[in-house]
XYZ file of C-alpha atoms in Angstrom:
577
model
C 12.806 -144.196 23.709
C 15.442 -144.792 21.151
C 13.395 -142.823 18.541
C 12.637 -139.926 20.644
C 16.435 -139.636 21.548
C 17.492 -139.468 18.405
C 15.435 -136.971 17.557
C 15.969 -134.858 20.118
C 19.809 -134.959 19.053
C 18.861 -134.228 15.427
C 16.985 -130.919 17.007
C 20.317 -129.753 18.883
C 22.624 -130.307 15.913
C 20.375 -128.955 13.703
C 20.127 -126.094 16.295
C 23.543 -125.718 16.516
C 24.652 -125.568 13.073
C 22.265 -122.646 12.565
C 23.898 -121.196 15.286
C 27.645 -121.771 14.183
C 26.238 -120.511 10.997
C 25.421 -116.966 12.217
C 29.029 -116.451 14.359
C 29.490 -115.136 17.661
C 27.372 -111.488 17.015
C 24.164 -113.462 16.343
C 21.653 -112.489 18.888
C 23.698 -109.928 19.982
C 20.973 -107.353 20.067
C 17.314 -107.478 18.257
C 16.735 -103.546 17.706
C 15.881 -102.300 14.635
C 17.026 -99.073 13.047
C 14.849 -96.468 11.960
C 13.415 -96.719 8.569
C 15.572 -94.632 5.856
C 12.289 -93.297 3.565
C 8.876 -93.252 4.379
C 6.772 -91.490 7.122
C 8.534 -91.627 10.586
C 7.492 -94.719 13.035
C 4.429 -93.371 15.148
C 5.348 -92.521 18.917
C 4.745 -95.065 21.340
C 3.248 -94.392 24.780
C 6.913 -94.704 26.070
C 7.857 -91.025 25.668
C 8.907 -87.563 27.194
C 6.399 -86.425 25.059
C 4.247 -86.642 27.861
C 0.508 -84.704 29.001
C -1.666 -84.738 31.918
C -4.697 -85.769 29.484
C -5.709 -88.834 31.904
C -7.738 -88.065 34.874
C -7.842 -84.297 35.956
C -6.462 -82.181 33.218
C -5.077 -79.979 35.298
C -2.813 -82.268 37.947
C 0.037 -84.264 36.171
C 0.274 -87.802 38.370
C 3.343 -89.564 38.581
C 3.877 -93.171 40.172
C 7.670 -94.096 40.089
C 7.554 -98.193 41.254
C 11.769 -98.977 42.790
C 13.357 -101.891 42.250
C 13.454 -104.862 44.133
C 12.537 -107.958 42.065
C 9.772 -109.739 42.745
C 9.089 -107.995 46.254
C 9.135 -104.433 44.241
C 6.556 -106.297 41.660
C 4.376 -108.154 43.756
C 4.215 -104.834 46.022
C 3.942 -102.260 43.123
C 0.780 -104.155 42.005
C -1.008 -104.614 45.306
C -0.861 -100.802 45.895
C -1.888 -100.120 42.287
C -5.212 -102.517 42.839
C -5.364 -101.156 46.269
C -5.265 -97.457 44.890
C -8.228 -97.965 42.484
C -10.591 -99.282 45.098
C -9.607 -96.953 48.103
C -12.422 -94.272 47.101
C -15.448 -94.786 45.718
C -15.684 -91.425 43.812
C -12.176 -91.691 42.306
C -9.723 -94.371 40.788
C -5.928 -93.064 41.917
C -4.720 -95.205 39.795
C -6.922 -93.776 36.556
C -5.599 -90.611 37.403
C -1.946 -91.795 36.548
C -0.584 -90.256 33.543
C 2.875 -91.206 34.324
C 4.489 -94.836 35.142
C 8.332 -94.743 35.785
C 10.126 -97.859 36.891
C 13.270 -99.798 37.519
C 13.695 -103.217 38.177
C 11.100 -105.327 39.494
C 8.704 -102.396 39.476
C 9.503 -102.658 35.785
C 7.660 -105.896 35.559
C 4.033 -104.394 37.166
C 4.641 -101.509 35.093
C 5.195 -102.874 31.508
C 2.233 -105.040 32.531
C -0.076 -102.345 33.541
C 0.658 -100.799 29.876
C 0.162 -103.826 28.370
C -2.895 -104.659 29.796
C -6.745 -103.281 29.438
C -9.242 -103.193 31.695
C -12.570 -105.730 31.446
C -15.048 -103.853 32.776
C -15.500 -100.396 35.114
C -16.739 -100.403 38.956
C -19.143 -97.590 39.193
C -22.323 -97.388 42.006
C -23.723 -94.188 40.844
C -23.537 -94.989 36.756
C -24.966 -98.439 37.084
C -27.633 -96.977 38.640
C -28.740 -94.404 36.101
C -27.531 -95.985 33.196
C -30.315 -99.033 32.577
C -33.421 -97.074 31.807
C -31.138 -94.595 29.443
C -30.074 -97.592 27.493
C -32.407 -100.038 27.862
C -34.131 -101.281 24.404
C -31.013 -99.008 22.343
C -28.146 -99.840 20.449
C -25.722 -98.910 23.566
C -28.242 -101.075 25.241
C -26.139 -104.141 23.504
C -23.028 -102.380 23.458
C -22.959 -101.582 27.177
C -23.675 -104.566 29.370
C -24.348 -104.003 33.378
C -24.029 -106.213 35.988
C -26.003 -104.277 38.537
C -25.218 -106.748 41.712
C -21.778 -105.834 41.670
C -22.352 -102.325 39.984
C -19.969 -103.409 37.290
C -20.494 -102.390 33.454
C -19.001 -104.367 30.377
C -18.317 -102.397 26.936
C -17.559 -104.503 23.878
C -17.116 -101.188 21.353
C -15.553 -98.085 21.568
C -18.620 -95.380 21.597
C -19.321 -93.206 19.061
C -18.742 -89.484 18.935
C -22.737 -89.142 18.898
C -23.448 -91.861 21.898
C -20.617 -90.125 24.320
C -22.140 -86.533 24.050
C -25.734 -88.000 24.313
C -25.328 -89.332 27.777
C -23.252 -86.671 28.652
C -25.389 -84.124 28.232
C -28.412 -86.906 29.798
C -26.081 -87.090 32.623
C -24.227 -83.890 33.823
C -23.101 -84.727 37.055
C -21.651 -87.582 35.969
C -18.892 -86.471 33.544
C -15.743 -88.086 35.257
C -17.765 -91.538 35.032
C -18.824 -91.219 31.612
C -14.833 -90.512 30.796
C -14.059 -93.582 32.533
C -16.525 -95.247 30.637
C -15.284 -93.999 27.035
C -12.073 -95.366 28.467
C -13.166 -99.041 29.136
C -14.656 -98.907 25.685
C -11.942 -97.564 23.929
C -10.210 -100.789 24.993
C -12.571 -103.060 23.840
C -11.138 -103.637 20.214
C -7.405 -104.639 22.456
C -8.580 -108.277 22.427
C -4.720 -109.469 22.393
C -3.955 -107.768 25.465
C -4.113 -109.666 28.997
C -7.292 -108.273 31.533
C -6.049 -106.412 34.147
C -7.537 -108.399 36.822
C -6.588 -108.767 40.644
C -6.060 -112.405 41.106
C -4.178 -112.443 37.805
C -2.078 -109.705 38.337
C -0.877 -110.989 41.809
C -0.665 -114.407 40.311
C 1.902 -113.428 37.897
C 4.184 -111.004 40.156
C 4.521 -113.649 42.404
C 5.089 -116.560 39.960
C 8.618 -118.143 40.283
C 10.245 -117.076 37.242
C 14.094 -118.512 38.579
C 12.539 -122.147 37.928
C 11.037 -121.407 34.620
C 14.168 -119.866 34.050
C 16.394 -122.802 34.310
C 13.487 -124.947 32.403
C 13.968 -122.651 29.176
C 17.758 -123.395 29.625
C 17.149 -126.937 28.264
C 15.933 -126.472 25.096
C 17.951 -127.592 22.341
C 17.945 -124.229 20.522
C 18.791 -122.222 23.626
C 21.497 -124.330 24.013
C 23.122 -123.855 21.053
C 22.670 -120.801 21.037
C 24.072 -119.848 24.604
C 27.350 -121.676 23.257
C 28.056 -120.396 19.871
C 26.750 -117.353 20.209
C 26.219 -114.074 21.712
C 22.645 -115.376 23.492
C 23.186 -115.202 27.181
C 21.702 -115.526 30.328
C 19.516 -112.470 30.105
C 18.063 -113.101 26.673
C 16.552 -116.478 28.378
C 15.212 -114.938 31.081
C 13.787 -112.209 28.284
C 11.943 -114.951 26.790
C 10.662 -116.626 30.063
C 9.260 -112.939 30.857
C 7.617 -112.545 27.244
C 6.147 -116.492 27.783
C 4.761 -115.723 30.763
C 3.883 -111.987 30.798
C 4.213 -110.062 28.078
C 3.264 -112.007 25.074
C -0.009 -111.790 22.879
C -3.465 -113.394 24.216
C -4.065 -115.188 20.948
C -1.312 -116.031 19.107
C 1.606 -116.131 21.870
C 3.801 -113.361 20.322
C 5.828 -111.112 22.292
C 4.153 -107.399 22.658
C 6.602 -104.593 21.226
C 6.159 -100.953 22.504
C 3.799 -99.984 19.519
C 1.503 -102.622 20.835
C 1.019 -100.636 24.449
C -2.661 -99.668 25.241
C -2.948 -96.019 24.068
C -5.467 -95.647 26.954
C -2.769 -96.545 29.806
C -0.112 -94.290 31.566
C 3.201 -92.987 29.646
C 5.530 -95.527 30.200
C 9.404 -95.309 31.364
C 11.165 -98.004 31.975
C 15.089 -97.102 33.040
C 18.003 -99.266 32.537
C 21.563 -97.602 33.393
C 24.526 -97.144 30.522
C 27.152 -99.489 30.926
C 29.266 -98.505 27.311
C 32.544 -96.641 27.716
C 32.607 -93.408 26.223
C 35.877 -93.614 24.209
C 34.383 -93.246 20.441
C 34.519 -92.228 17.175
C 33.404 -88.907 17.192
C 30.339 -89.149 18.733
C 31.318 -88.566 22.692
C 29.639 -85.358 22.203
C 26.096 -86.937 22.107
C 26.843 -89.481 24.651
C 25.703 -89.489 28.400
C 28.134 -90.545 31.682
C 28.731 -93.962 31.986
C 26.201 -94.543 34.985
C 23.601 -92.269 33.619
C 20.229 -93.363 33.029
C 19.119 -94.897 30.125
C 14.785 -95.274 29.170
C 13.479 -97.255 26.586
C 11.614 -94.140 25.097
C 11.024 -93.221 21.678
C 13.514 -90.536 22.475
C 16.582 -91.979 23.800
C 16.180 -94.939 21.029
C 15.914 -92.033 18.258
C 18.640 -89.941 19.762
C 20.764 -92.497 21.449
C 20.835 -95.304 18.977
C 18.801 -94.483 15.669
C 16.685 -97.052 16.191
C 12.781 -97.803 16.321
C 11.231 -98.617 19.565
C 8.005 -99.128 18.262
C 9.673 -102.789 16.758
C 11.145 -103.336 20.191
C 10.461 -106.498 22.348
C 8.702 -105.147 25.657
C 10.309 -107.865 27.467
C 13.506 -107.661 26.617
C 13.147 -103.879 28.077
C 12.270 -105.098 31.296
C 15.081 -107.537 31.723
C 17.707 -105.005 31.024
C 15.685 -102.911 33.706
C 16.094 -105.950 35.600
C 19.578 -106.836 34.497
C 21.648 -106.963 37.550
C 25.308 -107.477 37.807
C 27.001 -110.686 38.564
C 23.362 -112.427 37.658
C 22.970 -111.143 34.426
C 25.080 -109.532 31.634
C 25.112 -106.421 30.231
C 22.417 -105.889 27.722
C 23.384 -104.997 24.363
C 21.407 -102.830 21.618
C 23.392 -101.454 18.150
C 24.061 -97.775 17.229
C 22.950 -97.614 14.014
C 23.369 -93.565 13.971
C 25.230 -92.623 10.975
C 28.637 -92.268 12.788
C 28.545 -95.666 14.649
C 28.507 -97.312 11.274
C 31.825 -95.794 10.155
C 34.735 -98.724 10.263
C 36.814 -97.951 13.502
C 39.968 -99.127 14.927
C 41.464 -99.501 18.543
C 43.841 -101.771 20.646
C 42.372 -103.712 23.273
C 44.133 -104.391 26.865
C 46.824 -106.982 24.903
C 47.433 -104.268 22.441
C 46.011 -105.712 19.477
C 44.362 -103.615 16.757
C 40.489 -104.671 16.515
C 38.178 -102.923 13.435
C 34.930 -102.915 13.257
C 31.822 -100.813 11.551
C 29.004 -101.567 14.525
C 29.285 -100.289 17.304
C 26.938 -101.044 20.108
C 25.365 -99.739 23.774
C 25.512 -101.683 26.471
C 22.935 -100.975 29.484
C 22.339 -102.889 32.903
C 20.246 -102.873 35.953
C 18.095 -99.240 36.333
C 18.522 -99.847 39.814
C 22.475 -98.789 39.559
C 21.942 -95.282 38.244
C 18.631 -95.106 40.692
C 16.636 -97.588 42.204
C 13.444 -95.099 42.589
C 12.439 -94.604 39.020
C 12.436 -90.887 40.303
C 15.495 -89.523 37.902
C 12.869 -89.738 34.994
C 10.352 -88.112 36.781
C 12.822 -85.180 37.256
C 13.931 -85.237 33.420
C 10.402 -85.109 32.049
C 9.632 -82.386 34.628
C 12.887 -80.353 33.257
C 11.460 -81.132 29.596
C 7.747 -80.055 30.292
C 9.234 -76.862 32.033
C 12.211 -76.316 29.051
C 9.210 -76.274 26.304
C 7.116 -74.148 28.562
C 3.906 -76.945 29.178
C 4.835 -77.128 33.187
C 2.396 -74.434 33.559
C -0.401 -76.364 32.050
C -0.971 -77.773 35.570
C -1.210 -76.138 38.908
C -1.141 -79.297 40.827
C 1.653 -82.285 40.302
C 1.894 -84.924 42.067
C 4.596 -87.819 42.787
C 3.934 -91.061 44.414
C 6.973 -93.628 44.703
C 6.356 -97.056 45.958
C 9.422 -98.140 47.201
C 10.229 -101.773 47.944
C 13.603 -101.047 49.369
C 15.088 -103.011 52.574
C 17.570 -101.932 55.029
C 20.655 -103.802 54.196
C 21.554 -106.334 56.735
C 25.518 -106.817 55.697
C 27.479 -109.341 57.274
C 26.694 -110.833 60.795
C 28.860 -109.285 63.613
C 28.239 -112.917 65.219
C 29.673 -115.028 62.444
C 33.056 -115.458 61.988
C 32.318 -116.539 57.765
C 29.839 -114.730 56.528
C 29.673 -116.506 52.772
C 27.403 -119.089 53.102
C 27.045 -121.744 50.715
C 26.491 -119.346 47.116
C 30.100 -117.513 48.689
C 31.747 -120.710 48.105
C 31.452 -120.064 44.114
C 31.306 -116.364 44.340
C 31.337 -112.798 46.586
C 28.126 -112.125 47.199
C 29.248 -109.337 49.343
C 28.845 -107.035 45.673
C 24.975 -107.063 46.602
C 26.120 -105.198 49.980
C 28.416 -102.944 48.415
C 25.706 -101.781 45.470
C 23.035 -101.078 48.612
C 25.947 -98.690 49.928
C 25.583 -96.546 47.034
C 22.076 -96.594 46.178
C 21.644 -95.437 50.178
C 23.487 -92.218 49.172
C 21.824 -91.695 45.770
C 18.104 -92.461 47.169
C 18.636 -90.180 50.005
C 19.516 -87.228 47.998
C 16.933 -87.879 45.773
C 14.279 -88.709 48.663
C 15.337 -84.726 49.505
C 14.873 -82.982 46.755
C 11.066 -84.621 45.772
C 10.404 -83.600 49.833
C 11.503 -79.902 49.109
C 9.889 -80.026 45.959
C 12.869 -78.041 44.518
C 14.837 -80.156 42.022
C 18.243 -79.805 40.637
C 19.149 -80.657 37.174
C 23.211 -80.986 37.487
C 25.866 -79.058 38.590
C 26.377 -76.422 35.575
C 27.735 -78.712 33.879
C 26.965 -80.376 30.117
C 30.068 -81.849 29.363
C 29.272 -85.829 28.468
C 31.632 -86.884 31.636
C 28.925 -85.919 33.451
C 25.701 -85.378 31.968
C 22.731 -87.627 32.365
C 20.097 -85.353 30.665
C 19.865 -84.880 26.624
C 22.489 -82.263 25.450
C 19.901 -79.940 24.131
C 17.811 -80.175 27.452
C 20.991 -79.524 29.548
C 21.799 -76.075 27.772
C 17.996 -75.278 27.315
C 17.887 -75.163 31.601
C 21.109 -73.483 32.219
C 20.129 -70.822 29.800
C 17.266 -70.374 32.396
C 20.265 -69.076 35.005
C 18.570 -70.877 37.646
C 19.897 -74.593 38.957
C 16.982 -75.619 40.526
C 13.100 -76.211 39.342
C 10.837 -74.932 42.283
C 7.689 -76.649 42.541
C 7.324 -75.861 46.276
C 3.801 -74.435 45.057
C 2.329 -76.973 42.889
C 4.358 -80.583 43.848
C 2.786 -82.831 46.514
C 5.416 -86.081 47.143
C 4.449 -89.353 48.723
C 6.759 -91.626 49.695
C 5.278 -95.150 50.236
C 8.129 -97.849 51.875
C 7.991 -100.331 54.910
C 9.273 -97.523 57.279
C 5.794 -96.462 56.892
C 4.492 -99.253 58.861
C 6.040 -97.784 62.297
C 4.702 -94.553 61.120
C 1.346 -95.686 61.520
C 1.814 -97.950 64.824
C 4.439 -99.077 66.266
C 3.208 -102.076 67.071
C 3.769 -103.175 63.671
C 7.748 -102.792 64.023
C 7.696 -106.883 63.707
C 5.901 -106.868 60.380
C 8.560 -104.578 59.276
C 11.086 -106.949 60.286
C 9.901 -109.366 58.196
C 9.616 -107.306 55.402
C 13.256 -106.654 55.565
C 14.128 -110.138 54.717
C 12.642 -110.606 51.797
C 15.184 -111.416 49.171
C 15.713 -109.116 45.729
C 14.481 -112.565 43.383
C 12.890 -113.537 40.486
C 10.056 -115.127 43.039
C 8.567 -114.882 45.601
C 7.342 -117.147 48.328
C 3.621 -117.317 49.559
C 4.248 -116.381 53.033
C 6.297 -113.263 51.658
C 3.233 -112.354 49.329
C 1.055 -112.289 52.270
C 3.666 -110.032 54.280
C 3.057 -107.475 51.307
C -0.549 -108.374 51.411
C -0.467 -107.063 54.737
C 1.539 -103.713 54.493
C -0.513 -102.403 51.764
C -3.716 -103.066 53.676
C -2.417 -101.425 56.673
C -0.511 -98.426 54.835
C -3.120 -97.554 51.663
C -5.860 -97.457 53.354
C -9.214 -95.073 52.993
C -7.694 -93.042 56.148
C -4.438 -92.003 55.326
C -4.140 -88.637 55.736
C -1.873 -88.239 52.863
C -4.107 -90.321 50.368
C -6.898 -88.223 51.397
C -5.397 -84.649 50.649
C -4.210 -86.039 46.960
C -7.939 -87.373 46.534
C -9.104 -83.830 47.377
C -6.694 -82.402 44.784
C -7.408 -84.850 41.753
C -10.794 -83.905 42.282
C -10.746 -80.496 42.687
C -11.286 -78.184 39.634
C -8.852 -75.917 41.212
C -5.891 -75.314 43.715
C -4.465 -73.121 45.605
C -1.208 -72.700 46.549
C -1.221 -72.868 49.880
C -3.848 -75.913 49.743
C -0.750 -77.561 47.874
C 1.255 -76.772 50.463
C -0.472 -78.043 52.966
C -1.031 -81.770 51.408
C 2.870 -81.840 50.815
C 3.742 -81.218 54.725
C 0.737 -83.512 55.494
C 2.181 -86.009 53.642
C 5.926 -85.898 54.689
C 4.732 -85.743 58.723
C 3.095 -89.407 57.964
C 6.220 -91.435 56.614
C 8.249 -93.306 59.014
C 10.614 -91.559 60.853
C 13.863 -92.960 59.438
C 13.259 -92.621 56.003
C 16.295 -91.665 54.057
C 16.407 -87.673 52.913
C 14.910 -86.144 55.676
């Protein structure tokens, strides 16, 4: 016992030495600028720079997942694994060419794109397939399971092989491309199987207590004492141990590590830097605005390479809320944030530096829907005159958001026992806003005419690239009408009455599940529940986007028509009506 004591205090002071060592800026931020020489970084799939290419070429899917810790996670996932199931002649969720999240969603999200699928669900093509392949090459590429109709690839497919059984099998050219898909991803060995059980498993996991483990080891210690390291960068690595790190050797994914096969990815954080600077205010965004880790805003933003950037530690700052967690800190390293600059702080001292630094926090601040992002890569598509590419666009939010309950009119304190040590009452005050924010933004997806600002570019008040801004107001017009080609549907727990009243008590329930880093079995099963009621094969709005994903074609009225469908069947009191 003696022994192992001992050398346990020889870890922390060695530990904390290193830490003294590297001052009070060490692990301060871990993004890396952009290379000066040499070919620039290849884009990631988190980008603006986004297409349609997945699914129907002609409809561009978005699924926006809210914010709401592990509730927004845990329910995020069950719809997405309830969405590729609900037809049998089309995956929903393989037509997504668009994830953007905040939050918890951010967690289901990230782990989507870091995932690959381990094998394809497909009646008609394990049917046909066999005698094609049987005795071939493909024969021991392609394995089928023909009891559950399930096929296994372990090689992508050649050129050759794809247009062989394509032109063998005409009628089946949206399974073949699902096929190519799953073998595409074959070679992504490091990645984590996208699998029901496991996906579930790990939204609902209780990262709080894993969190507090990781608090007492020596070096995190240290570090959280002599140096910058904080609160959030532990929960960053719990996240990476747990969810976001590679299958073989343990180390955390980075955004050039996504599967090329998935969704684009946006995951939203909101600014939290002042914008009192050296010179550079005129590239800056409000403080408030949104902020995505995208190859973009990194470039633009920060000079830095996302590629070389921690996926988990882009989820906790999605995730970063206040009074739980601390702002989350990246470095400027464009040209002009690396000059030396001086200013007095609140006691009037003069304090130089050369870095300079952005701090972001919770996405759910600027918006808790994910659906700002939607909007800007809508306005980008339409500013570099790709909109038109597709006649059909479609928005699906899964929103995990509760009615605030605010104090008790019955109890005379309110606090509770966490009040005692601090005001909880600022997790009250922040649903307050985001009511206003999600209701407006509810609107303007349900008119399918969306506004990009008020006129105005100036940085007090801009949340869109400066560039972008002017490119749209040059257009004279201040909204984007999609009233002929956007069909929005709004998934949340007011959906439940929608369907039947009688499920008004499940609804209550849902309501008091708590924004956390876990989630308790009996709330899991509450989920469980509203997804099977809500998704489900007869939902008149799921139907009309399953006839437009697979239609070769659409009108504009048939557009129409699936957008009123699918505002008549969410719940009465949802927000933006």
């Amino acid at each position: 016992m003696e022994c192992r004591l001992l050398h346990l205090g020889a870890h922390i002071a060695a530990a904390t030495l290193l830490a003294m060592a590297g001052g009070c800026a060490t692990f301060s931020h871990t993004n890396q600028p952009l290379r000066a020489q040499g070919e620039p970084p290849a884009p990631t799939r988190a980008s603006f720079q986004l297409d349609g290419a997945r699914g129907n070429p002609k409809v561009l899917m978005f699924l926006a997942l809210s914010g709401g810790g592990s509730r927004a996670a845990y329910l995020s996932a069950a719809t997405m694994l309830k969405l590729q199931t609900l037809y049998p002649e089309v995956d929903l969720l393989d037509e997504v060419d668009v994830l953007s999240s905040v939050s918890g969603g951010s967690i289901t999200a990230a782990l989507y794109a870091a995932s690959r699928d381990a094998s394809l669900t497909s009646p008609p093509l394990a049917a046909v397939l066999p005698p094609l392949i049987a005795g071939t090459p493909l024969g021991q590429q392609i394995r089928l399971d023909t009891a559950r109709h399930t096929l296994h690839c372990n090689a992508p497919l050649s050129a050759r092989d794809l247009a062989l059984l394509q032109a063998k099998l005409p009628t089946h050219a949206k399974a073949l491309r699902r096929l190519d898909t799953l073998c595409r991803q074959a070679p992504l060995k490091q990645l984590r199987d996208w699998e029901a059980d496991s996906v579930l498993g790990l939204t609902q996991r209780n990262y709080l207590l894993r969190w507090f483990g990781n608090w007492l080891w020596p070096q995190n210690i240290a570090r959280c004492w002599f140096t910058a390291y904080d609160r959030g960068d532990i929960m960053a690595q719990t996240l990476g141990d747990n969810l976001y790190g590679t299958r073989l050797l343990g180390g955390d994914l980075r955004f050039d590590e996504l599967n090329p096969t998935r969704p684009f990815l946006l995951v939203n954080a909101t600014t939290a830097t002042d914008q009192s600077g050296p010179g550079l205010a005129v590239d800056e965004y409000a403080f408030g605005s949104v902020f995505t880790f995208t190859d973009e805003d990194f470039r633009d933003r920060l000079n830095s390479d996302l590629g070389r950037y921690s996926l988990a530690r882009a989820v906790m700052a999605s995730s970063s809320f206040p009074l739980v967690f601390p702002n989350h800190t990246l470095q400027d390293y464009r040209p002009g944030a690396l000059d030396t600059y001086c200013e007095k702080n609140r006691d009037d001292e003069l304090k130089c530096t050369d870095r300079q630094y952005l701090h972001v926090f919770d996405g759910g601040n600027s918006d808790n829907l994910g659906l700002k992002s939607v909007k800007r890569a809508l306005f980008q598509l339409e500013a570099q005159g790709r909109l038109d590419d597709y006649d059909r666009i479609v928005v699906v939010l899964v929103d995990a958001f509760t009615r605030p309950r605010g104090a008790s009119r019955l109890n005379p304190d309110p606090r509770g026992t966490l009040g005692l040590l601090l005001d909880a009452n600022v997790s009250d005050a922040v649903d307050a806003l985001l009511q206003n924010n999600r209701g407006r933004l509810i609107g303007e997806f349900n008119g399918a005419r969306l506004r990009w600002n008020d006129g105005s570019c100036e940085p007090e008040t801009r949340e869109l690239p400066s560039a972008l801004c002017r490119a749209l107001n040059d257009r004279g017009r201040p909204t984007l009408d999609l009233s002929q080609r956007l069909v929005f549907y709004h998934f949340g727990f007011d959906d439940l009455e929608a369907v039947d009243r009688a499920h008004a008590g499940l609804k209550r329930k849902l309501d008091t599940i708590p924004t956390s880093f876990k989630l308790a079995d009996g709330d899991a099963r509450l989920l469980d529940e509203a997804v099977d009621i809500v998704i489900s094969p007869a939902n008149p709005c799921l139907q009309q986007i399953r006839s437009l994903v697979l239609a070769d074609s659409a009108t504009p009225e048939a557009v129409a028509h699936a957008r009123q469908v699918c505002r008549r069947i969410e719940g009465p009191e949802v927000l933006g009506r």
